mmCIF file of C-alpha atoms in Angstrom:
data_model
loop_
_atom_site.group_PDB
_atom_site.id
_atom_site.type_symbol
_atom_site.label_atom_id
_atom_site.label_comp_id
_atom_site.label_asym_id
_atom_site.label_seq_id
_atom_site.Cartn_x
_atom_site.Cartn_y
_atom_site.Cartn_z
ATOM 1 C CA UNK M 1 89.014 127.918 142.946
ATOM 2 C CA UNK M 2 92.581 129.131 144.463
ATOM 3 C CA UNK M 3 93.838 125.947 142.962
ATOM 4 C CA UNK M 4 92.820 126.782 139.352
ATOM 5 C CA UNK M 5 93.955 130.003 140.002
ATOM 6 C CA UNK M 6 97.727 128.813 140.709
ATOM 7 C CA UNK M 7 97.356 126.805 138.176
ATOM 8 C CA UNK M 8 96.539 129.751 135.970
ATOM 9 C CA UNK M 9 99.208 132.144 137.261
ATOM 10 C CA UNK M 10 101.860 129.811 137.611
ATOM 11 C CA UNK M 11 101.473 127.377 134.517
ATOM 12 C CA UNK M 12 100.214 129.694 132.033
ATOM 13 C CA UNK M 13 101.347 127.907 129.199
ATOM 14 C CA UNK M 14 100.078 124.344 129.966
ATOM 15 C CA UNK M 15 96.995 125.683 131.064
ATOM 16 C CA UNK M 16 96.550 127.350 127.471
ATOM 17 C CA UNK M 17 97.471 123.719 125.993
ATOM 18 C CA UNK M 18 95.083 122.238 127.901
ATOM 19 C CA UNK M 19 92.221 124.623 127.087
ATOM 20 C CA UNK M 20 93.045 124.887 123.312
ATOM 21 C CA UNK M 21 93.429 120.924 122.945
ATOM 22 C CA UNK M 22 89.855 120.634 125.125
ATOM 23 C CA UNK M 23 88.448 123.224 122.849
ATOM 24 C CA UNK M 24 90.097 121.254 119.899
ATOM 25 C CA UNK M 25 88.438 118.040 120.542
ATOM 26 C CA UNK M 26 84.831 119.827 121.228
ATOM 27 C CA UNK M 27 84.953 121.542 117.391
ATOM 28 C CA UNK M 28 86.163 117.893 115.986
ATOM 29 C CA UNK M 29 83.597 116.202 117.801
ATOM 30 C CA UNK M 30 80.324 118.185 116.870
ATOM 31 C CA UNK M 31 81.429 118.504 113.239
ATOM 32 C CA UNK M 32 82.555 114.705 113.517
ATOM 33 C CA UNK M 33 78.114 114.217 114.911
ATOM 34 C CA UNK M 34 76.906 116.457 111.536
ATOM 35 C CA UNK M 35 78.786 114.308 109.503
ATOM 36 C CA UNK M 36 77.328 110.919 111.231
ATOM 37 C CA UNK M 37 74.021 110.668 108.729
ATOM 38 C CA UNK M 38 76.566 109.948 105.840
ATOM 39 C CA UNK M 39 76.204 105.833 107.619
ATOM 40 C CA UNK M 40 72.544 106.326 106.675
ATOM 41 C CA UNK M 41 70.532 105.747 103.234
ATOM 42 C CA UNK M 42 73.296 105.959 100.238
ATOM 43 C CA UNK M 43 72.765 109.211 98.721
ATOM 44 C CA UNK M 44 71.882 110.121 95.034
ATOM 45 C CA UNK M 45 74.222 110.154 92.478
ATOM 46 C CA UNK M 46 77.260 111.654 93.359
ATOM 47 C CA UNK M 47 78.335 114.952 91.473
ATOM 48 C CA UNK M 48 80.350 114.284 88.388
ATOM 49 C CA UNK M 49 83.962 115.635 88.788
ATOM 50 C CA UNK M 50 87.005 115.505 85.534
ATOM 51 C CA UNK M 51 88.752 113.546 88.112
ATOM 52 C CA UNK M 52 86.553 110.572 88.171
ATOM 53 C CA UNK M 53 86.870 107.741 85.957
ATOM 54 C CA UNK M 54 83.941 106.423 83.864
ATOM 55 C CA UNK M 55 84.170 103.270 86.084
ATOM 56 C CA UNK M 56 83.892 105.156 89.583
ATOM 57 C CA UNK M 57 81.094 107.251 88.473
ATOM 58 C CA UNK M 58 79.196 103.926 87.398
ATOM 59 C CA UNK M 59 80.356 102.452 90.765
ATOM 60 C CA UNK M 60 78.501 105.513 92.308
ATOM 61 C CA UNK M 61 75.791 106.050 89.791
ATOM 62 C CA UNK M 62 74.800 102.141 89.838
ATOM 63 C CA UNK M 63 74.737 101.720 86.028
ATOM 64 C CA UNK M 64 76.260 99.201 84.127
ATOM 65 C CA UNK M 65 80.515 100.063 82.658
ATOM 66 C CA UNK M 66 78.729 99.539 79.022
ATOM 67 C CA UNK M 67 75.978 102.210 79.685
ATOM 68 C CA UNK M 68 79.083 104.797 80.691
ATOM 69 C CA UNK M 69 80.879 103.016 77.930
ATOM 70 C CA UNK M 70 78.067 104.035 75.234
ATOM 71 C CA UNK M 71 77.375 107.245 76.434
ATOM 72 C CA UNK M 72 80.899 108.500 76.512
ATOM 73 C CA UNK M 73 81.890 106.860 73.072
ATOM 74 C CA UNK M 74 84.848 104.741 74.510
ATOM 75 C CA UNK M 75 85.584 100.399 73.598
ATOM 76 C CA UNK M 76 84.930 98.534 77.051
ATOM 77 C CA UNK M 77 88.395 98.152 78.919
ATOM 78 C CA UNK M 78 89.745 100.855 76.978
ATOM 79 C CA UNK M 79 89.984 103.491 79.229
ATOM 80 C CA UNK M 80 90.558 101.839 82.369
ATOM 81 C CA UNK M 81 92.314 104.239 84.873
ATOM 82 C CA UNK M 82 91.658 107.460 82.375
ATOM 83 C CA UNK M 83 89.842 110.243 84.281
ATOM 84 C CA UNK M 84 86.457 111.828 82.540
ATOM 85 C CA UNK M 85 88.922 115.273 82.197
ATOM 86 C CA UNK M 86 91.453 113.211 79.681
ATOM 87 C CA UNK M 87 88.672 111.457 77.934
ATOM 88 C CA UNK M 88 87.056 115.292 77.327
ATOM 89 C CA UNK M 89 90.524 116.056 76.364
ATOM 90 C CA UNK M 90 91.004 113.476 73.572
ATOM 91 C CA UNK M 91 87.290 114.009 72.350
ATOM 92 C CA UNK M 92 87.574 117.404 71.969
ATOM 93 C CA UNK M 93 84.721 118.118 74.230
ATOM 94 C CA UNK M 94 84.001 119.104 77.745
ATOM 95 C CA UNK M 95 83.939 117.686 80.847
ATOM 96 C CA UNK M 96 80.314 119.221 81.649
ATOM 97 C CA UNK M 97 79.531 117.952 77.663
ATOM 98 C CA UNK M 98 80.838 113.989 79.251
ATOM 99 C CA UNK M 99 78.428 114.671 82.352
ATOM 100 C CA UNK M 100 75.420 115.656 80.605
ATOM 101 C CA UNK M 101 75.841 112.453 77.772
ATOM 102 C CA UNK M 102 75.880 110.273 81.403
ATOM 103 C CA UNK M 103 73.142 111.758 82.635
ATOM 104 C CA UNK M 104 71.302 110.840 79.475
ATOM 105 C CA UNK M 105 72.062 107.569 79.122
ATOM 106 C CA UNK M 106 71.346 107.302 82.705
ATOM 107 C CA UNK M 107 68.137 108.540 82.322
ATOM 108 C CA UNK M 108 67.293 106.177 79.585
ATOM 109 C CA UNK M 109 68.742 103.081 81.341
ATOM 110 C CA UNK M 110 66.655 103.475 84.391
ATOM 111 C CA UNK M 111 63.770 104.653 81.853
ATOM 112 C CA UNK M 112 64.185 100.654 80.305
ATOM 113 C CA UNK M 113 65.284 99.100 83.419
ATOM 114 C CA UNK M 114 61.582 98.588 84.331
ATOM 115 C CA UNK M 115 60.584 96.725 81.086
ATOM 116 C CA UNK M 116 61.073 93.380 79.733
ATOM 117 C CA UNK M 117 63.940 93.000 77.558
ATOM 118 C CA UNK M 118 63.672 93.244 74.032
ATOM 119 C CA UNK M 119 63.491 90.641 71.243
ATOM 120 C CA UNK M 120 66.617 89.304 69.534
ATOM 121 C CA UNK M 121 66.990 90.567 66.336
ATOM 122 C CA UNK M 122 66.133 88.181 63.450
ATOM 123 C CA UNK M 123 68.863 86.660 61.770
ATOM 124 C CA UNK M 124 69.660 86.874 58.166
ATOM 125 C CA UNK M 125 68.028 84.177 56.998
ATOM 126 C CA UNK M 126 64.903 84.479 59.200
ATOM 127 C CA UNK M 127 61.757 84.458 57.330
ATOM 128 C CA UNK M 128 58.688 85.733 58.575
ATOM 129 C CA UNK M 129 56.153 83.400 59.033
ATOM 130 C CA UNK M 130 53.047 84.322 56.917
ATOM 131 C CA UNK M 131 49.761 86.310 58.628
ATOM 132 C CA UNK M 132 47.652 83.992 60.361
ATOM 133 C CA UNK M 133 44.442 82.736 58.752
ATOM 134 C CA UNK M 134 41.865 85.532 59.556
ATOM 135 C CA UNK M 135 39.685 83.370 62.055
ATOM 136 C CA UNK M 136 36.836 82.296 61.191
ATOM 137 C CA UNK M 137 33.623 84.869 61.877
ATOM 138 C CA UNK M 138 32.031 83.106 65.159
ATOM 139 C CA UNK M 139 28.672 81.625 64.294
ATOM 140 C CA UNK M 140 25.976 83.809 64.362
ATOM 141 C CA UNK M 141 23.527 83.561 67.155
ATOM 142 C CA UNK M 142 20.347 81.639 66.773
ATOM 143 C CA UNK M 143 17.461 83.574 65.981
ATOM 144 C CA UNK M 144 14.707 81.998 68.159
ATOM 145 C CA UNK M 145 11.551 82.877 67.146
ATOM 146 C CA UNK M 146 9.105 84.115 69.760
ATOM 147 C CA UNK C 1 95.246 121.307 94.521
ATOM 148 C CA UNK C 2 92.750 118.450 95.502
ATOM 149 C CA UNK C 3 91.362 117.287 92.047
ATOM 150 C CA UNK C 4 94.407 117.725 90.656
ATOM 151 C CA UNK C 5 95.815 114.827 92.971
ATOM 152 C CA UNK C 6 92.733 112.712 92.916
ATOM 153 C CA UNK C 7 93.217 112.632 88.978
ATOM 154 C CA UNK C 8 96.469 111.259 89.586
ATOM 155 C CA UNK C 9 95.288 108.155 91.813
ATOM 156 C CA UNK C 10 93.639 105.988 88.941
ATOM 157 C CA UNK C 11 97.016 105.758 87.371
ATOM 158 C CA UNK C 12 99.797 106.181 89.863
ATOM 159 C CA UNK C 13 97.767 104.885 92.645
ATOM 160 C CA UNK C 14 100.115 102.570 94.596
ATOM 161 C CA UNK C 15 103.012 105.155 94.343
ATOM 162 C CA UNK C 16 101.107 107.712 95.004
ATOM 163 C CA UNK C 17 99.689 106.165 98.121
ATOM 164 C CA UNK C 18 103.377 105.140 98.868
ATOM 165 C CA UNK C 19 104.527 109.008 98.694
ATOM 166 C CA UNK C 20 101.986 110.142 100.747
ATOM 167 C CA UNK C 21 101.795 107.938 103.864
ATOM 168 C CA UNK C 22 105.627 108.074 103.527
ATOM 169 C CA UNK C 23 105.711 111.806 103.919
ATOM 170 C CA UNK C 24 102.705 112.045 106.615
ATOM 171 C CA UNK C 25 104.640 109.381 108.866
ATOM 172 C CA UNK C 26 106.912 112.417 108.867
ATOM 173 C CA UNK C 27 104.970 115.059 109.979
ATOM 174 C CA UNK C 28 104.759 116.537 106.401
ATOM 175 C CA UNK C 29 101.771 117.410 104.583
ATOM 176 C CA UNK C 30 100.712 114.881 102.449
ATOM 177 C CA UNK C 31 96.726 114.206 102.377
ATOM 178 C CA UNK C 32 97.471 110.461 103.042
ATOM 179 C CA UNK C 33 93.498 109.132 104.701
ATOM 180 C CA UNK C 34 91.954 111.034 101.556
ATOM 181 C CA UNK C 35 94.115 109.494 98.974
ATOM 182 C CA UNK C 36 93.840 105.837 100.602
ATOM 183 C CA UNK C 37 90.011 106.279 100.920
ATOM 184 C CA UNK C 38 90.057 107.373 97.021
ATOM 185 C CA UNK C 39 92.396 104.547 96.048
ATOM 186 C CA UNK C 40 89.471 102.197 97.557
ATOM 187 C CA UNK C 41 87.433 104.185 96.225
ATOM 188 C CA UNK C 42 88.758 103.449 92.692
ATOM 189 C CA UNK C 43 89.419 100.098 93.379
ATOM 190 C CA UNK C 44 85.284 99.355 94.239
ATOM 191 C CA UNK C 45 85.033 100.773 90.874
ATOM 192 C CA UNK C 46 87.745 98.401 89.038
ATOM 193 C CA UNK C 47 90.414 101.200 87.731
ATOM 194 C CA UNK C 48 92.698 100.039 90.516
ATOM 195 C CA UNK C 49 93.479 96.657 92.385
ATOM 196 C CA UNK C 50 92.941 96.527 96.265
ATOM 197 C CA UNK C 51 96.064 94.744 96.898
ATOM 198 C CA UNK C 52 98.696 96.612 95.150
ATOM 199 C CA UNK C 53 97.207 99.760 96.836
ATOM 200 C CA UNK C 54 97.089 98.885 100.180
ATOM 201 C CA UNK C 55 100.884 97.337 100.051
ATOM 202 C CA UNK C 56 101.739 100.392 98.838
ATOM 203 C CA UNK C 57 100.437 102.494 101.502
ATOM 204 C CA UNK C 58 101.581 100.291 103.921
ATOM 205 C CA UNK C 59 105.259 100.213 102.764
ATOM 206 C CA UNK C 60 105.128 103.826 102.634
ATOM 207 C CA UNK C 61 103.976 103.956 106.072
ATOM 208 C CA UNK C 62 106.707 101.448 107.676
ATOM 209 C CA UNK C 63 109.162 103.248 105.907
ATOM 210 C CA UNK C 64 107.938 106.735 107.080
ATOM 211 C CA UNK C 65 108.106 105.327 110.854
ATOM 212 C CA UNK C 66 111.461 103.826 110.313
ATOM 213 C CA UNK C 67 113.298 107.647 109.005
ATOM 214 C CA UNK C 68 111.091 108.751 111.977
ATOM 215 C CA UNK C 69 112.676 106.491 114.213
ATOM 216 C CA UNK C 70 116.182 107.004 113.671
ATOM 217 C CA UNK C 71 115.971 110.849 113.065
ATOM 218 C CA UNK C 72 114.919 110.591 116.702
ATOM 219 C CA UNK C 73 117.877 108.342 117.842
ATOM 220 C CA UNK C 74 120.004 110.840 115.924
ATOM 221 C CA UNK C 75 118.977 113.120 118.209
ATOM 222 C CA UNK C 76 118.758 111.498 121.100
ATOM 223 C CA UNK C 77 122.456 112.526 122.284
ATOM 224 C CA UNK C 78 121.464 116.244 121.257
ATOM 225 C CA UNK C 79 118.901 115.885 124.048
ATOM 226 C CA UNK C 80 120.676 114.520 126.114
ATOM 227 C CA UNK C 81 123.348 117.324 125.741
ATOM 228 C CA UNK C 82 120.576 120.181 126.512
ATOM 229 C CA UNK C 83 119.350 118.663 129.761
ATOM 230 C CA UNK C 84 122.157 119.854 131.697
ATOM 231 C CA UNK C 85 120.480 120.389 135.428
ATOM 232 C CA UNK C 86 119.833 117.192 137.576
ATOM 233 C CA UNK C 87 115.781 117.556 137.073
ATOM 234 C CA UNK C 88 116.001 117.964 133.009
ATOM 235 C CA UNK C 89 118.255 114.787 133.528
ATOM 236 C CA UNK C 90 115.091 112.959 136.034
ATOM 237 C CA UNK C 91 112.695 113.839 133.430
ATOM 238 C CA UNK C 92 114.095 112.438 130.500
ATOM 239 C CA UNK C 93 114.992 109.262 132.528
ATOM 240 C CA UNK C 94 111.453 109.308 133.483
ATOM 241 C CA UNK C 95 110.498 109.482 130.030
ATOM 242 C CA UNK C 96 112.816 107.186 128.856
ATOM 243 C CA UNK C 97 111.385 104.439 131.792
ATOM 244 C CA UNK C 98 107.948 105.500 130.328
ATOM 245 C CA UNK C 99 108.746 104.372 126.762
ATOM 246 C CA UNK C 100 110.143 100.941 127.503
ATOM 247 C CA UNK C 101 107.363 100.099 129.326
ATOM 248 C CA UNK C 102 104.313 101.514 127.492
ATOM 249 C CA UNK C 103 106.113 102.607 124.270
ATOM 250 C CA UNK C 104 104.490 99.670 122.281
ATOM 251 C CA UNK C 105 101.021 100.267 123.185
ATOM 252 C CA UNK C 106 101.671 104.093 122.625
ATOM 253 C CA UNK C 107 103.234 103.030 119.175
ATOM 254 C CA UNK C 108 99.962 100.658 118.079
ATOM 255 C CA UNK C 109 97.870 102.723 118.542
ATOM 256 C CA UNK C 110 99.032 106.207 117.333
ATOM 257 C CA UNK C 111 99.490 104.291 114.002
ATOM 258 C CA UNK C 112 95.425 104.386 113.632
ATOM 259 C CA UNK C 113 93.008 105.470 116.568
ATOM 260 C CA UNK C 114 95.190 108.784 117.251
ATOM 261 C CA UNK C 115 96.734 109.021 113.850
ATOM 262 C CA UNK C 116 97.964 112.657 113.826
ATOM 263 C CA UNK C 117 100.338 112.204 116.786
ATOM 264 C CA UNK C 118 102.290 108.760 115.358
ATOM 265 C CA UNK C 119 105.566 111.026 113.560
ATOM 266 C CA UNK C 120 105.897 112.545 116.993
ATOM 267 C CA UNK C 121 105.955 109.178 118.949
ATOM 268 C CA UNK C 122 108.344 107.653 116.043
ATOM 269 C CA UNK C 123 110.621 111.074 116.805
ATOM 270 C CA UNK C 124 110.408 110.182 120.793
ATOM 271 C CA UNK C 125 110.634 106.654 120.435
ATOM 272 C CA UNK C 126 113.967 107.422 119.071
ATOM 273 C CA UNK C 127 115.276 109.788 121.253
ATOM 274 C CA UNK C 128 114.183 107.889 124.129
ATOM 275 C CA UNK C 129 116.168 104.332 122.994
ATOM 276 C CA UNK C 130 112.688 102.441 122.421
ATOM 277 C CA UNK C 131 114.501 99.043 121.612
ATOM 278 C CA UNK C 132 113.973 98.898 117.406
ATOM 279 C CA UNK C 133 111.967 95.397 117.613
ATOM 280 C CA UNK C 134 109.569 96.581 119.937
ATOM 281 C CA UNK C 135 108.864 99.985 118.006
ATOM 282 C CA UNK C 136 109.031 98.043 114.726
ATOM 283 C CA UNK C 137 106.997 95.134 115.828
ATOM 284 C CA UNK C 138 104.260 97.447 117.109
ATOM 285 C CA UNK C 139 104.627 100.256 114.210
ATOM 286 C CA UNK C 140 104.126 96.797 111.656
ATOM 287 C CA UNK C 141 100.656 96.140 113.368
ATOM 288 C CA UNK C 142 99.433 99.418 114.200
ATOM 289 C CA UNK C 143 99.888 100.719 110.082
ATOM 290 C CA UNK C 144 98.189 97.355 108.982
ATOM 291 C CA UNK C 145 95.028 98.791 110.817
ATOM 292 C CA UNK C 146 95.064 102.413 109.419
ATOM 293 C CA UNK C 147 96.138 101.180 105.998
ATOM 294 C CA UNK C 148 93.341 98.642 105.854
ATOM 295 C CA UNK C 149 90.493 100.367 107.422
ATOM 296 C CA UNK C 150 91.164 103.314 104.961
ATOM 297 C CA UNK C 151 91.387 101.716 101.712
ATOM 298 C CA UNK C 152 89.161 99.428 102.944
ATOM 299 C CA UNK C 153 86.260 102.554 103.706
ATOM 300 C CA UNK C 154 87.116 103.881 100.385
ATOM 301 C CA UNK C 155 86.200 100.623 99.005
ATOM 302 C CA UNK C 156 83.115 100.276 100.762
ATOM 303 C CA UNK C 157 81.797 103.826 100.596
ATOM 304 C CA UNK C 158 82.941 104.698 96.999
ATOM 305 C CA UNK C 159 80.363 107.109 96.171
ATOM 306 C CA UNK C 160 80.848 109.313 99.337
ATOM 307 C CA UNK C 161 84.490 108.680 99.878
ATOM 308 C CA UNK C 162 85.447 112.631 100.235
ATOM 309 C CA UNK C 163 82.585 113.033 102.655
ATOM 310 C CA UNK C 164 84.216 109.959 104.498
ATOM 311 C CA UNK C 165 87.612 111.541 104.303
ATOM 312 C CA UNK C 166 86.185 114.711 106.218
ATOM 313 C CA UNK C 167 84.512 112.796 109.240
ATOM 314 C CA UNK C 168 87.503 110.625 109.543
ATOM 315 C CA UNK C 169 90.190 113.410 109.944
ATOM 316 C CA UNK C 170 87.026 114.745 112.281
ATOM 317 C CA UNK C 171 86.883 111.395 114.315
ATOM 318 C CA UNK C 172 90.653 111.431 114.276
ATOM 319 C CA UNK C 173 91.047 114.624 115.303
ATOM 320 C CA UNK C 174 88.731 114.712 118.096
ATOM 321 C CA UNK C 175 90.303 111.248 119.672
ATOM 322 C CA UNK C 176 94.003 112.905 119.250
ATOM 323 C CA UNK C 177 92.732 116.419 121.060
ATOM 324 C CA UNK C 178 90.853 114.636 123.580
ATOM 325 C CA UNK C 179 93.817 112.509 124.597
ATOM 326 C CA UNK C 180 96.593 115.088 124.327
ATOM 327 C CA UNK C 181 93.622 117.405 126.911
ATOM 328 C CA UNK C 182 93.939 114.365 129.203
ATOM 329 C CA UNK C 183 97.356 114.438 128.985
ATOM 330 C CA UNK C 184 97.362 117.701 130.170
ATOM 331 C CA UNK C 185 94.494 117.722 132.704
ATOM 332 C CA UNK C 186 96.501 114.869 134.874
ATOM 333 C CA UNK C 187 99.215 117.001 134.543
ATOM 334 C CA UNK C 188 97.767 120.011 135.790
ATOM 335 C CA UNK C 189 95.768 118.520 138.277
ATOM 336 C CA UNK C 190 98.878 116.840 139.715
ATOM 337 C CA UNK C 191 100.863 120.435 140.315
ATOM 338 C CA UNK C 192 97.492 121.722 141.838
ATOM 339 C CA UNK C 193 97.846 118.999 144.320
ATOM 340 C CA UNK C 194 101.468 119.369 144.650
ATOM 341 C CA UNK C 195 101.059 123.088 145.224
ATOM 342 C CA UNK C 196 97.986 122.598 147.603
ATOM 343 C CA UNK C 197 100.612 120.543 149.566
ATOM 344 C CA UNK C 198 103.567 122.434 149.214
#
């Protein structure tokens, strides 16, 4: 005890150092713990921000570049590196206007995801074949007399 | 301030990166771990490409280390001028003895694991004549880590990157106070014993 007190009386200043860097790490530590779940499941779809780029929100979103590409109204490739905030700008529209056309096409994507994927669609010179034959009516039961 | 920044990493990415660990090596305020976790970030995502980014926030970061470096050795003869009684003199010898024999391990590993103290060890690496190979040789190895395991989290954890940004600088921070408290503990504990002698 006397020797914390010297320490105290006579080293004032390194004892405040030491205290403020002890109380420094315990603050950085427990908010460092709270933070620890982020390891865990991935969560859902991150918040869209103008400063993402139609390619990092379908990183983060897990859709396809062409879903984004569709929804947004932008050529494949074309706006590689442009954030959502330009894109809004160029379109005349908002940012918000961007997120909800994402969300959409998210919606649908994950809607069709489940089913099997859709027929071709029949060339120009595809001709239908004709109707089937009606089948013939299945003979009729045998009356058996009593 | 933030978003306005991020913005700017899809297209200026490796410069930007390059600006910012430059200035952090320096003790300035740049918000270098959030913008290399973003540039991986973008990368995962295909606006940037992984290997431009991370050599340009590693060149940034040798550079930084190197102005560090000789801004210390600069003012190495300044200190030297202000120690004027004999123990001033003892300590800085001691110091000096301290650095050539630890210096590199001090220099590795303030580059990543206790990343907010590296501009101060490149400033006392300099002042206390740390031979340039050694600092340089560790300072090279130490930045490959940081710059890696950022950009490279950033690439791997794309859709939480700013969350991983926040329990890095928490993780950092905590490693950094906790060794600059045991720094100070042995310290203190050696003038209580001194005193309980004396």
């Amino acid at each position: 005890m006397t020797a914390l007190k010297i320490l105290w009386h006579r080293h004032r200043l390194l004892s405040l150092a030491f205290l403020a860097a002890l109380t420094l790490t315990c603050v950085f530590a427990v908010r460092g713990l709270l933070l620890m779940p982020l390891f865990g499941a991935p969560p859902p779809d991150p918040p869209i921000e103008g400063w993402m780029t139609p390619r990092l929100v379908a990183h983060g979103w897990h859709l396809p570049p062409e879903v984004l590409g569709a929804a947004l109204g932008i050529e494949p490739g074309s706006a590689k590196g442009r954030t959502l905030e330009q894109i809004a700008r160029d379109q005349g529209r908002t940012v918000e206007e961007l997120a909800a056309s994402i969300e959409e096409a998210a919606l649908m994507h994950r809607a069709l995801k489940g089913m099997p994927p859709l027929p071709p669609p029949p060339s120009p010179d595809f001709v239908p074949a004709p109707p089937p034959e009606p089948a013939p009516a299945p003979p009729a039961p045998e009356k058996t007399d009593p | 301030m933030t978003d306005l920044l991020l913005g700017l990493v899809p297209s200026w990415g490796p410069v930007l990166l390059f600006l910012a660990t430059f200035l952090s090596c320096l003790a300035l305020p740049a918000p270098a771990s959030l913008l290399m976790l973003a540039a991986g970030a973008f990368a995962a995502g295909g606006d940037l490409l992984l290997s431009t980014c991370i050599l340009g926030a590693f060149s940034g970061a040798v550079l930084g280390d190197q102005v560090g470096f000789q801004i210390g050795r600069y003012a190495r003869d300044a200190v030297w001028r202000l120690a004027k009684d004999r123990s001033a003199k003892a300590l800085l010898e001691r110091a000096q003895d301290y650095a050539a024999r630890r210096g590199r391990l001090g220099v590795f590993l303030s580059r990543w694991l206790f990343s907010p103290l590296g501009p101060y060890v490149n400033f006392i690496g300099g002042a206390t004549g740390m031979g340039w190979l050694a600092f340089t040789t560790a300072g090279v190895l130490g930045e490959m880590v940081w710059v890696t395991v950022y950009v490279g989290t950033g690439y791997g954890f794309a859709d939480r990157f700013e969350q991983m940004a926040e329990l890095a600088g928490s993780f950092s921070g905590a490693v950094s106070a906790g060794l600059v408290a045991l720094i100070l503990g042995a310290i203190l504990l050696r003038l209580a014993r001194r005193h309980r002698k004396g």
